[in-house]
PDB file of C-alpha atoms and ligand atoms in Angstrom:
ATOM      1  CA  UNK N  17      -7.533   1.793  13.612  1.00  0.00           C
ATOM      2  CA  UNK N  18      -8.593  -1.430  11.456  1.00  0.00           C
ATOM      3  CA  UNK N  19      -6.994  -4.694  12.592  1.00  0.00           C
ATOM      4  CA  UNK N  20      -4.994  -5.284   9.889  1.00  0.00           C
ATOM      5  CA  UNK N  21      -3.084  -1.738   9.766  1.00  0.00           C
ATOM      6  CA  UNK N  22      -1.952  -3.122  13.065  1.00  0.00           C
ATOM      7  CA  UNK N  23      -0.309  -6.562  12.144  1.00  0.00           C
ATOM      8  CA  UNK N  24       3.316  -6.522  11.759  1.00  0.00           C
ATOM      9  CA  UNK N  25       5.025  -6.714   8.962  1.00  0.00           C
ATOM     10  CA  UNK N  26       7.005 -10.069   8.595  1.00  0.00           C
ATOM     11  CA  UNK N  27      10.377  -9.103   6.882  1.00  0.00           C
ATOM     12  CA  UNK N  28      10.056  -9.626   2.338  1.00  0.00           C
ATOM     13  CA  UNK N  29      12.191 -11.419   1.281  1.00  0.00           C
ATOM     14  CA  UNK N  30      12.363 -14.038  -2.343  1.00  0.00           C
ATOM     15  CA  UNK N  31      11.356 -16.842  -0.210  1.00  0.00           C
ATOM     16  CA  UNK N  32       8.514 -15.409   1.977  1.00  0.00           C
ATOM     17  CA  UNK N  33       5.541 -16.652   0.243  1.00  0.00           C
ATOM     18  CA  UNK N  34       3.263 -15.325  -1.997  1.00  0.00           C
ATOM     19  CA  UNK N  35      -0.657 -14.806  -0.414  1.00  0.00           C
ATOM     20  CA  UNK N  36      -2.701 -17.412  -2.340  1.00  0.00           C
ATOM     21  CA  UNK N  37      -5.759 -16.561  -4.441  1.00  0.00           C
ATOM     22  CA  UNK N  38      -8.090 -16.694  -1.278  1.00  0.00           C
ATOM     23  CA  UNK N  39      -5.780 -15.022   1.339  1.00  0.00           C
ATOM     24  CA  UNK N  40      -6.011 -12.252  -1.338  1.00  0.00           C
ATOM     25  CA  UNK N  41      -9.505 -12.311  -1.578  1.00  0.00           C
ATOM     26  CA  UNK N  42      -9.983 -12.392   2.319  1.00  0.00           C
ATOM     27  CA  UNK N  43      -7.618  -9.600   3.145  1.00  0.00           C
ATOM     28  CA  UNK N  44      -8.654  -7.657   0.234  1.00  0.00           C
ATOM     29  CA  UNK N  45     -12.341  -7.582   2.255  1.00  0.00           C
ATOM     30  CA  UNK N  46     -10.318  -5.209   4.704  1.00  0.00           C
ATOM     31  CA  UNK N  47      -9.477  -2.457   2.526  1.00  0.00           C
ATOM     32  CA  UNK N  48     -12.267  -2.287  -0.333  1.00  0.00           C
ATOM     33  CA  UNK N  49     -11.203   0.744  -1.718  1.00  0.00           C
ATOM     34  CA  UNK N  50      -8.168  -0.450  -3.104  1.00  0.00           C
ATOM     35  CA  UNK N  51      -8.163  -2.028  -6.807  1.00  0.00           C
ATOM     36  CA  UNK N  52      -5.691  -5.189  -7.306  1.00  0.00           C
ATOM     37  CA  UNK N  53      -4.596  -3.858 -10.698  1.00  0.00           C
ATOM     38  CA  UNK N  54      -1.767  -6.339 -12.959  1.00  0.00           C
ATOM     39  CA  UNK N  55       1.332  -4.351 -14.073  1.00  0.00           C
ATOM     40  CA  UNK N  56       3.599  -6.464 -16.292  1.00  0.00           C
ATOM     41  CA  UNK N  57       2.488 -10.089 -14.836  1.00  0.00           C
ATOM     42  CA  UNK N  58       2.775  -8.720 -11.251  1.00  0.00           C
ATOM     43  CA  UNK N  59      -0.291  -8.194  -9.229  1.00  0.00           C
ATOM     44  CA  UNK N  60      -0.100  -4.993  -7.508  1.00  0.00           C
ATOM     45  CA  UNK N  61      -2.733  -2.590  -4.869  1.00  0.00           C
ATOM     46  CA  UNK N  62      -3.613   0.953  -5.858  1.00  0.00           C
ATOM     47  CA  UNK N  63      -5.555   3.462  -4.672  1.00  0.00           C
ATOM     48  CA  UNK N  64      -5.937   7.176  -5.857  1.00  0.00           C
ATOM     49  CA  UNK N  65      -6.079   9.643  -2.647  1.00  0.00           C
ATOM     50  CA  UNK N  66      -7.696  13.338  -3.355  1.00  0.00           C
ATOM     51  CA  UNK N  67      -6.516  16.266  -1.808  1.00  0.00           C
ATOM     52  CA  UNK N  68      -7.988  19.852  -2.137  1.00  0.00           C
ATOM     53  CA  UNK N  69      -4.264  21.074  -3.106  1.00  0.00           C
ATOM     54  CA  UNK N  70      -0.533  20.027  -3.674  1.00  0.00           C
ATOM     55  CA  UNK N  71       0.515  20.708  -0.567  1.00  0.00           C
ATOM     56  CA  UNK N  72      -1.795  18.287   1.139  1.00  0.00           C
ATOM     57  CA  UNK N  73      -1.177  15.953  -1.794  1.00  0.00           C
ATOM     58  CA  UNK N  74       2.548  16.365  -0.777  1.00  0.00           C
ATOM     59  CA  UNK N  75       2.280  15.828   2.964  1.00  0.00           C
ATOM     60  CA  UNK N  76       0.177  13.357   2.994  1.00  0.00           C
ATOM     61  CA  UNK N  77       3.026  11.347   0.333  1.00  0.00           C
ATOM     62  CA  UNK N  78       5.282  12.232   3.266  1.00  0.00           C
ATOM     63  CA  UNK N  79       3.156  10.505   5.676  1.00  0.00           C
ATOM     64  CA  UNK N  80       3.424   7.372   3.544  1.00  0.00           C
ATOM     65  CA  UNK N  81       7.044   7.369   3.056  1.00  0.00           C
ATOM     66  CA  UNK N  82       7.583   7.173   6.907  1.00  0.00           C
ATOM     67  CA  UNK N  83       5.230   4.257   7.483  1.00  0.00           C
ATOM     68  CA  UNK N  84       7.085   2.562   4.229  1.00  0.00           C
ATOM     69  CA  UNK N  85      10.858   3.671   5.937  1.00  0.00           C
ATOM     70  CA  UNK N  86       9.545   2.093   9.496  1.00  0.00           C
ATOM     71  CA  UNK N  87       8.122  -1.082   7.920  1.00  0.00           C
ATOM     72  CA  UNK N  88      11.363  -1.677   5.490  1.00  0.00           C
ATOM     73  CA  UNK N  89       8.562  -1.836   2.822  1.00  0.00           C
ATOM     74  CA  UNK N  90       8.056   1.065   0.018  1.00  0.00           C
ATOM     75  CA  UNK N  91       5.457   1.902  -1.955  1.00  0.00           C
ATOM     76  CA  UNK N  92       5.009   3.448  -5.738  1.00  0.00           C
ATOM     77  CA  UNK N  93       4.013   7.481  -4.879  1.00  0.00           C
ATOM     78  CA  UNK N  94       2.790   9.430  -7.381  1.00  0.00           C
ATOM     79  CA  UNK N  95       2.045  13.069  -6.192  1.00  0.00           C
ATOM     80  CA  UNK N  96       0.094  15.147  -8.305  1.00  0.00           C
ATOM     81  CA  UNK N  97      -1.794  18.307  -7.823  1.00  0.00           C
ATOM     82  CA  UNK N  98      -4.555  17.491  -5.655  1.00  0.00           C
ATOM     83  CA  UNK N  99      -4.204  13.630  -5.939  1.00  0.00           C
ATOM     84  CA  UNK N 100      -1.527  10.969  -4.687  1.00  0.00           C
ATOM     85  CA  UNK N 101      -1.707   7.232  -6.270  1.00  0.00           C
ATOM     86  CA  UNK N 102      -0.478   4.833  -3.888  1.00  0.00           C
ATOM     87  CA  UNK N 103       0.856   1.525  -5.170  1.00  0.00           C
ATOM     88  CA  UNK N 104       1.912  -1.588  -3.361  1.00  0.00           C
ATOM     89  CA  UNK N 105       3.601  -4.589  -4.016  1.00  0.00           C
ATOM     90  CA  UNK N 106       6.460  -6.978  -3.015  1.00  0.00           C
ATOM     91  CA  UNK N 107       9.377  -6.019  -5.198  1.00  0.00           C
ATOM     92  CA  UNK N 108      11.283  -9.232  -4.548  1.00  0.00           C
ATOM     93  CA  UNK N 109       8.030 -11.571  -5.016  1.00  0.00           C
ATOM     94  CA  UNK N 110       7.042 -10.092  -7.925  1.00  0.00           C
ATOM     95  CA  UNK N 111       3.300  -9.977  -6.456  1.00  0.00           C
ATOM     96  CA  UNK N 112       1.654  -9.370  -3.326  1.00  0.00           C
ATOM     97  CA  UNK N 113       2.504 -10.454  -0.028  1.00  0.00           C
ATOM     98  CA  UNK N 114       0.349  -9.943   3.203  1.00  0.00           C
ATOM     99  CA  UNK N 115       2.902  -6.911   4.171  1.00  0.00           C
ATOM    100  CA  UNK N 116       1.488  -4.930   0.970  1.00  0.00           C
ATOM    101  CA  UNK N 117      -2.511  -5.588   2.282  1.00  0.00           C
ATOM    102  CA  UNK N 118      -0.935  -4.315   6.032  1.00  0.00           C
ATOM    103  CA  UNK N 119       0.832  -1.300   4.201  1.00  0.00           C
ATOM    104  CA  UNK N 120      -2.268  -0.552   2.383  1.00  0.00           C
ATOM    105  CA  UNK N 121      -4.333  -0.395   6.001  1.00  0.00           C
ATOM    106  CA  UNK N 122      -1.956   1.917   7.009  1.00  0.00           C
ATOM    107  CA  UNK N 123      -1.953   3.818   4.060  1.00  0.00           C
ATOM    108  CA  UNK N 124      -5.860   4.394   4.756  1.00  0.00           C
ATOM    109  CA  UNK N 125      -5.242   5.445   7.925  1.00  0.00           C
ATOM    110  CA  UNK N 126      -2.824   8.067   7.403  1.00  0.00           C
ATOM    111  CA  UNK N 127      -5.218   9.418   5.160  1.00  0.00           C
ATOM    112  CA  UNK N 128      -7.868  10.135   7.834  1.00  0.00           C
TER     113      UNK N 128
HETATM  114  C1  H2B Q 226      16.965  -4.562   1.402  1.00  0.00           C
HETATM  115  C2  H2B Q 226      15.560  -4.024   1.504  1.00  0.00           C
HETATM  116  O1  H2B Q 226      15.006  -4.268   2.763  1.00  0.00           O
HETATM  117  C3  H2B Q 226      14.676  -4.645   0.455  1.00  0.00           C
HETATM  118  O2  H2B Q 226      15.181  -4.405  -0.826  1.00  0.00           O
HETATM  119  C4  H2B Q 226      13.228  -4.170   0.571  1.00  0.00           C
HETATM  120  C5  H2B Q 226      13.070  -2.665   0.476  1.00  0.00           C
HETATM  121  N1  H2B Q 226      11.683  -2.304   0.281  1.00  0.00           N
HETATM  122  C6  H2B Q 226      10.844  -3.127  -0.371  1.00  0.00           C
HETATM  123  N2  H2B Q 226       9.628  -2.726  -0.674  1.00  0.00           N
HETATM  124  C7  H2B Q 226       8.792  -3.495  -1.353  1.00  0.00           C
HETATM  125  N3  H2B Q 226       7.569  -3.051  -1.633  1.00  0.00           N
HETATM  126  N4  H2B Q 226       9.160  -4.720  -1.755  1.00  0.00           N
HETATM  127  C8  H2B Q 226      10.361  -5.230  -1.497  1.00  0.00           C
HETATM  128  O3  H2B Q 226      10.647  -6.358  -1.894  1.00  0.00           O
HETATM  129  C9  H2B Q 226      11.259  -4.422  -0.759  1.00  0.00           C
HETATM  130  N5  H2B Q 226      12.456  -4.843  -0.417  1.00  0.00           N
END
């Protein structure tokens, strides 16, 4: 398990604070095979999962959603046949918070 996958997630809320241009950059080092894509002014993570079939598509979305439900922090899932896109960010910052680079380590490792 990577290091960061097992930080814990501080709780998100309008005033937690934003990671800074190099906190992004460091933590992003940790999880290189996520893109930081911008969505309408908000800075987001994403990463495209393939699966050989829908249903492993499917479970593996299911995997997600419990790590999102026990963190309090919820991702964008879009299951597809052979393919989930997984997208993070911090709803109530309106970017990306050090919870989202922690989800995304997670992410990764529910995917192994
Ligand atoms: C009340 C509840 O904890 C909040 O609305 C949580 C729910 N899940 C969340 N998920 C994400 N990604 N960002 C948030 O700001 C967020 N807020």
């Amino acid at each position: 398990m990577s290091e960061l996958s097992e930080l814990q997630c501080e709780a998100c809320s309008a005033d937690a604070p934003r990671a800074t241009q190099s906190e992004i950059e460091t933590l992003h080092a940790d999880i290189p095979e996520w893109q930081i894509i911008e969505q309408d002014g908000i800075m987001k993570l994403e990463r495209v999962f393939a699966f050989r079939n829908f249903k492993q598509a499917l479970d593996f979305t299911n995997r997600v959603g419990e790590i999102a439900e026990k963190a309090g922090h919820h991702p964008a899932l879009l299951t597809e046949w052979g393919k989930v896109t997984v997208t993070w960010w911090s709803h109530e910052l309106k970017g990306l918070h050090k919870n989202d680079f922690i989800l995304a380590a997670r992410t990764d490792e529910v995917a192994k």
